[in-house]
């Protein structure tokens, strides 16, 4: 039976968050091509258990078994958490009896290929599928242990939110810190026993420095500075059980970057595309959690699509990254709306900004490599660009019309002063027959109605289009040619009457 001992389960529930170990069940599935018999599996399981305890102490409490179900479908990207929980229940397992379910698949194709993925039961979240390979069967246990440690996603409670600053309490942090101290002590007490090349005083053996020691690998449950965590909300009922519908909410385009970890508390910065990604006040039935992110790919392909249709790719949009030294241009989306986002060696989270025509359209925090591909629904800026082009062309016509009318007015004034009234009347007729600023103002109002009539237009884009036309309308109010035209007609009339 793949069940925890009832006494242990009750004790684990009563332990404080900081000293409660990760209750983990491990399922191992070996392909037929591996030809692994029961004797090997028993030896492999024992070796894995012994090494886990020797290298992680009390951080993990683990049950390791042969997988009771085929694991291939659960390594797929679209594996549904609800389906997996239902599958656990069909095996008489309750998801909340464990903290983690780890899946390990072993295949052979020349070498030995290991696939690892874990399911966090508290947040009902899948981690990425990670792979490694070895050439010798005797190295399988070591490779599995190394992979599971490196890709283990720590979980924390968000204890305080003062955006953008957040404080987190890491699960089993006391156990992780204790194991770290033990490792440091072992390093300091290590000795070299290489055959001496000369006389050696055996009472004073040379100690091996930390750089000479083989690295014991990462500790499961640890979080380093610069790493990323994904905020997740879990809603419980009065009994503390997960609410069936919408009980888990993964905060989109939101990450916490770890800035410091003193062994007791993590201080981090929340980087989000939203102004209020998390509620500031605590709720007894709502748990604010953060799950570690372990990227499985080298890059992430970001696709930009129209927010209203989702089927229209947006090309030519510039992607900038906010770095300590300033904004860095990553590239522009291609004809398919795609742009490759690479990793930043200094921080797991990259704060991306999408711009079009100098206008900010979206903030998109991304952990490159966490997802192979991401789709961002952002406002389509094409209507604004078209409106901007129209207003620019209209402004040129307005300036040309106002300049032309001013020149004609000066000519008419000059002819009246010289007494050349017939010439003045001719130029006045041309002034009256030409295009007026009022006509251009009417065209501007008509075009504004056409540009804003689309009901699916994004409110931000709509507001920016409206601002463009408002600025154009303000230029119209600066025109004084209509008053000049009336004054010139009056002066000409008075001059003609005086000549009679």
PDB file of N, CA and C in Angstrom, residues 88-125:
ATOM      1  N   UNK A  88      -5.018   9.380  -8.528  1.00  0.00           N
ATOM      2  CA  UNK A  88      -4.523   9.018  -7.203  1.00  0.00           C
ATOM      3  C   UNK A  88      -5.644   8.438  -6.351  1.00  0.00           C
ATOM      4  N   UNK A  89      -6.792   9.082  -6.404  1.00  0.00           N
ATOM      5  CA  UNK A  89      -7.929   8.618  -5.605  1.00  0.00           C
ATOM      6  C   UNK A  89      -8.390   7.235  -6.044  1.00  0.00           C
ATOM      7  N   UNK A  90      -8.251   6.944  -7.341  1.00  0.00           N
ATOM      8  CA  UNK A  90      -8.624   5.607  -7.821  1.00  0.00           C
ATOM      9  C   UNK A  90      -7.686   4.532  -7.277  1.00  0.00           C
ATOM     10  N   UNK A  91      -6.495   4.965  -6.823  1.00  0.00           N
ATOM     11  CA  UNK A  91      -5.533   4.041  -6.217  1.00  0.00           C
ATOM     12  C   UNK A  91      -5.586   4.094  -4.693  1.00  0.00           C
ATOM     13  N   UNK A  92      -6.694   4.641  -4.162  1.00  0.00           N
ATOM     14  CA  UNK A  92      -6.890   4.768  -2.710  1.00  0.00           C
ATOM     15  C   UNK A  92      -5.845   5.673  -2.073  1.00  0.00           C
ATOM     16  N   UNK A  93      -5.426   6.700  -2.821  1.00  0.00           N
ATOM     17  CA  UNK A  93      -4.488   7.691  -2.300  1.00  0.00           C
ATOM     18  C   UNK A  93      -5.163   9.056  -2.251  1.00  0.00           C
ATOM     19  N   UNK A  94      -5.025   9.740  -1.149  1.00  0.00           N
ATOM     20  CA  UNK A  94      -5.498  11.114  -1.041  1.00  0.00           C
ATOM     21  C   UNK A  94      -4.313  12.046  -1.287  1.00  0.00           C
ATOM     22  N   UNK A  95      -4.498  12.994  -2.190  1.00  0.00           N
ATOM     23  CA  UNK A  95      -3.383  13.863  -2.595  1.00  0.00           C
ATOM     24  C   UNK A  95      -2.751  14.577  -1.409  1.00  0.00           C
ATOM     25  N   UNK A  96      -3.560  15.018  -0.448  1.00  0.00           N
ATOM     26  CA  UNK A  96      -3.030  15.805   0.658  1.00  0.00           C
ATOM     27  C   UNK A  96      -2.303  14.968   1.700  1.00  0.00           C
ATOM     28  N   UNK A  97      -2.250  13.644   1.525  1.00  0.00           N
ATOM     29  CA  UNK A  97      -1.477  12.809   2.438  1.00  0.00           C
ATOM     30  C   UNK A  97       0.015  12.964   2.172  1.00  0.00           C
ATOM     31  N   UNK A  98       0.362  13.461   0.997  1.00  0.00           N
ATOM     32  CA  UNK A  98       1.756  13.693   0.641  1.00  0.00           C
ATOM     33  C   UNK A  98       1.945  15.161   0.276  1.00  0.00           C
ATOM     34  N   UNK A  99       3.179  15.626   0.359  1.00  0.00           N
ATOM     35  CA  UNK A  99       3.515  16.954  -0.143  1.00  0.00           C
ATOM     36  C   UNK A  99       3.909  16.887  -1.617  1.00  0.00           C
ATOM     37  N   UNK A 100       4.545  15.802  -1.996  1.00  0.00           N
ATOM     38  CA  UNK A 100       5.019  15.654  -3.373  1.00  0.00           C
ATOM     39  C   UNK A 100       4.803  14.239  -3.882  1.00  0.00           C
ATOM     40  N   UNK A 101       4.480  14.174  -5.150  1.00  0.00           N
ATOM     41  CA  UNK A 101       4.505  12.906  -5.875  1.00  0.00           C
ATOM     42  C   UNK A 101       5.539  13.079  -6.982  1.00  0.00           C
ATOM     43  N   UNK A 102       6.598  12.287  -6.939  1.00  0.00           N
ATOM     44  CA  UNK A 102       7.670  12.392  -7.928  1.00  0.00           C
ATOM     45  C   UNK A 102       7.612  11.199  -8.868  1.00  0.00           C
ATOM     46  N   UNK A 103       7.663  11.505 -10.152  1.00  0.00           N
ATOM     47  CA  UNK A 103       7.603  10.481 -11.193  1.00  0.00           C
ATOM     48  C   UNK A 103       8.964  10.357 -11.852  1.00  0.00           C
ATOM     49  N   UNK A 104       9.456   9.124 -11.950  1.00  0.00           N
ATOM     50  CA  UNK A 104      10.751   8.866 -12.564  1.00  0.00           C
ATOM     51  C   UNK A 104      10.584   7.764 -13.600  1.00  0.00           C
ATOM     52  N   UNK A 105      10.968   8.072 -14.825  1.00  0.00           N
ATOM     53  CA  UNK A 105      10.890   7.092 -15.913  1.00  0.00           C
ATOM     54  C   UNK A 105      12.296   6.802 -16.415  1.00  0.00           C
ATOM     55  N   UNK A 106      12.594   5.520 -16.626  1.00  0.00           N
ATOM     56  CA  UNK A 106      13.912   5.110 -17.112  1.00  0.00           C
ATOM     57  C   UNK A 106      13.732   4.388 -18.438  1.00  0.00           C
ATOM     58  N   UNK A 107      14.451   4.850 -19.442  1.00  0.00           N
ATOM     59  CA  UNK A 107      14.427   4.226 -20.768  1.00  0.00           C
ATOM     60  C   UNK A 107      15.856   3.959 -21.218  1.00  0.00           C
ATOM     61  N   UNK A 108      15.973   3.032 -22.182  1.00  0.00           N
ATOM     62  CA  UNK A 108      17.310   2.727 -22.691  1.00  0.00           C
ATOM     63  C   UNK A 108      17.322   2.806 -24.204  1.00  0.00           C
ATOM     64  N   UNK A 109      18.231   3.629 -24.705  1.00  0.00           N
ATOM     65  CA  UNK A 109      18.452   3.740 -26.143  1.00  0.00           C
ATOM     66  C   UNK A 109      19.934   4.012 -26.350  1.00  0.00           C
ATOM     67  N   UNK A 110      20.722   2.968 -26.254  1.00  0.00           N
ATOM     68  CA  UNK A 110      22.170   3.125 -26.214  1.00  0.00           C
ATOM     69  C   UNK A 110      22.609   3.392 -24.790  1.00  0.00           C
ATOM     70  N   UNK A 111      22.292   4.606 -24.281  1.00  0.00           N
ATOM     71  CA  UNK A 111      22.534   4.925 -22.881  1.00  0.00           C
ATOM     72  C   UNK A 111      21.251   4.770 -22.082  1.00  0.00           C
ATOM     73  N   UNK A 112      21.262   5.287 -20.880  1.00  0.00           N
ATOM     74  CA  UNK A 112      20.102   5.228 -19.997  1.00  0.00           C
ATOM     75  C   UNK A 112      19.541   6.647 -19.851  1.00  0.00           C
ATOM     76  N   UNK A 113      18.294   6.837 -20.247  1.00  0.00           N
ATOM     77  CA  UNK A 113      17.646   8.145 -20.198  1.00  0.00           C
ATOM     78  C   UNK A 113      16.685   8.194 -19.019  1.00  0.00           C
ATOM     79  N   UNK A 114      16.820   9.236 -18.214  1.00  0.00           N
ATOM     80  CA  UNK A 114      15.983   9.417 -17.019  1.00  0.00           C
ATOM     81  C   UNK A 114      15.112  10.656 -17.208  1.00  0.00           C
ATOM     82  N   UNK A 115      13.816  10.501 -16.999  1.00  0.00           N
ATOM     83  CA  UNK A 115      12.875  11.623 -17.048  1.00  0.00           C
ATOM     84  C   UNK A 115      12.281  11.803 -15.659  1.00  0.00           C
ATOM     85  N   UNK A 116      12.270  13.046 -15.210  1.00  0.00           N
ATOM     86  CA  UNK A 116      11.814  13.356 -13.852  1.00  0.00           C
ATOM     87  C   UNK A 116      10.767  14.466 -13.893  1.00  0.00           C
ATOM     88  N   UNK A 117       9.713  14.274 -13.105  1.00  0.00           N
ATOM     89  CA  UNK A 117       8.707  15.318 -12.950  1.00  0.00           C
ATOM     90  C   UNK A 117       8.046  15.144 -11.590  1.00  0.00           C
ATOM     91  N   UNK A 118       7.667  16.276 -10.976  1.00  0.00           N
ATOM     92  CA  UNK A 118       7.032  16.184  -9.676  1.00  0.00           C
ATOM     93  C   UNK A 118       5.725  16.964  -9.656  1.00  0.00           C
ATOM     94  N   UNK A 119       4.842  16.502  -8.783  1.00  0.00           N
ATOM     95  CA  UNK A 119       3.520  17.109  -8.619  1.00  0.00           C
ATOM     96  C   UNK A 119       3.406  17.597  -7.186  1.00  0.00           C
ATOM     97  N   UNK A 120       3.196  18.903  -7.016  1.00  0.00           N
ATOM     98  CA  UNK A 120       3.018  19.474  -5.684  1.00  0.00           C
ATOM     99  C   UNK A 120       1.545  19.397  -5.314  1.00  0.00           C
ATOM    100  N   UNK A 121       1.247  18.687  -4.252  1.00  0.00           N
ATOM    101  CA  UNK A 121      -0.151  18.435  -3.908  1.00  0.00           C
ATOM    102  C   UNK A 121      -0.830  19.642  -3.273  1.00  0.00           C
ATOM    103  N   UNK A 122      -0.082  20.469  -2.531  1.00  0.00           N
ATOM    104  CA  UNK A 122      -0.687  21.612  -1.858  1.00  0.00           C
ATOM    105  C   UNK A 122      -1.226  22.622  -2.866  1.00  0.00           C
ATOM    106  N   UNK A 123      -0.475  22.845  -3.942  1.00  0.00           N
ATOM    107  CA  UNK A 123      -0.891  23.812  -4.961  1.00  0.00           C
ATOM    108  C   UNK A 123      -1.471  23.146  -6.208  1.00  0.00           C
ATOM    109  N   UNK A 124      -1.500  21.791  -6.203  1.00  0.00           N
ATOM    110  CA  UNK A 124      -2.007  21.042  -7.358  1.00  0.00           C
ATOM    111  C   UNK A 124      -1.296  21.480  -8.641  1.00  0.00           C
ATOM    112  N   UNK A 125       0.030  21.588  -8.548  1.00  0.00           N
ATOM    113  CA  UNK A 125       0.806  22.129  -9.663  1.00  0.00           C
ATOM    114  C   UNK A 125       1.847  21.125 -10.141  1.00  0.00           C
TER     115      UNK A 125
END
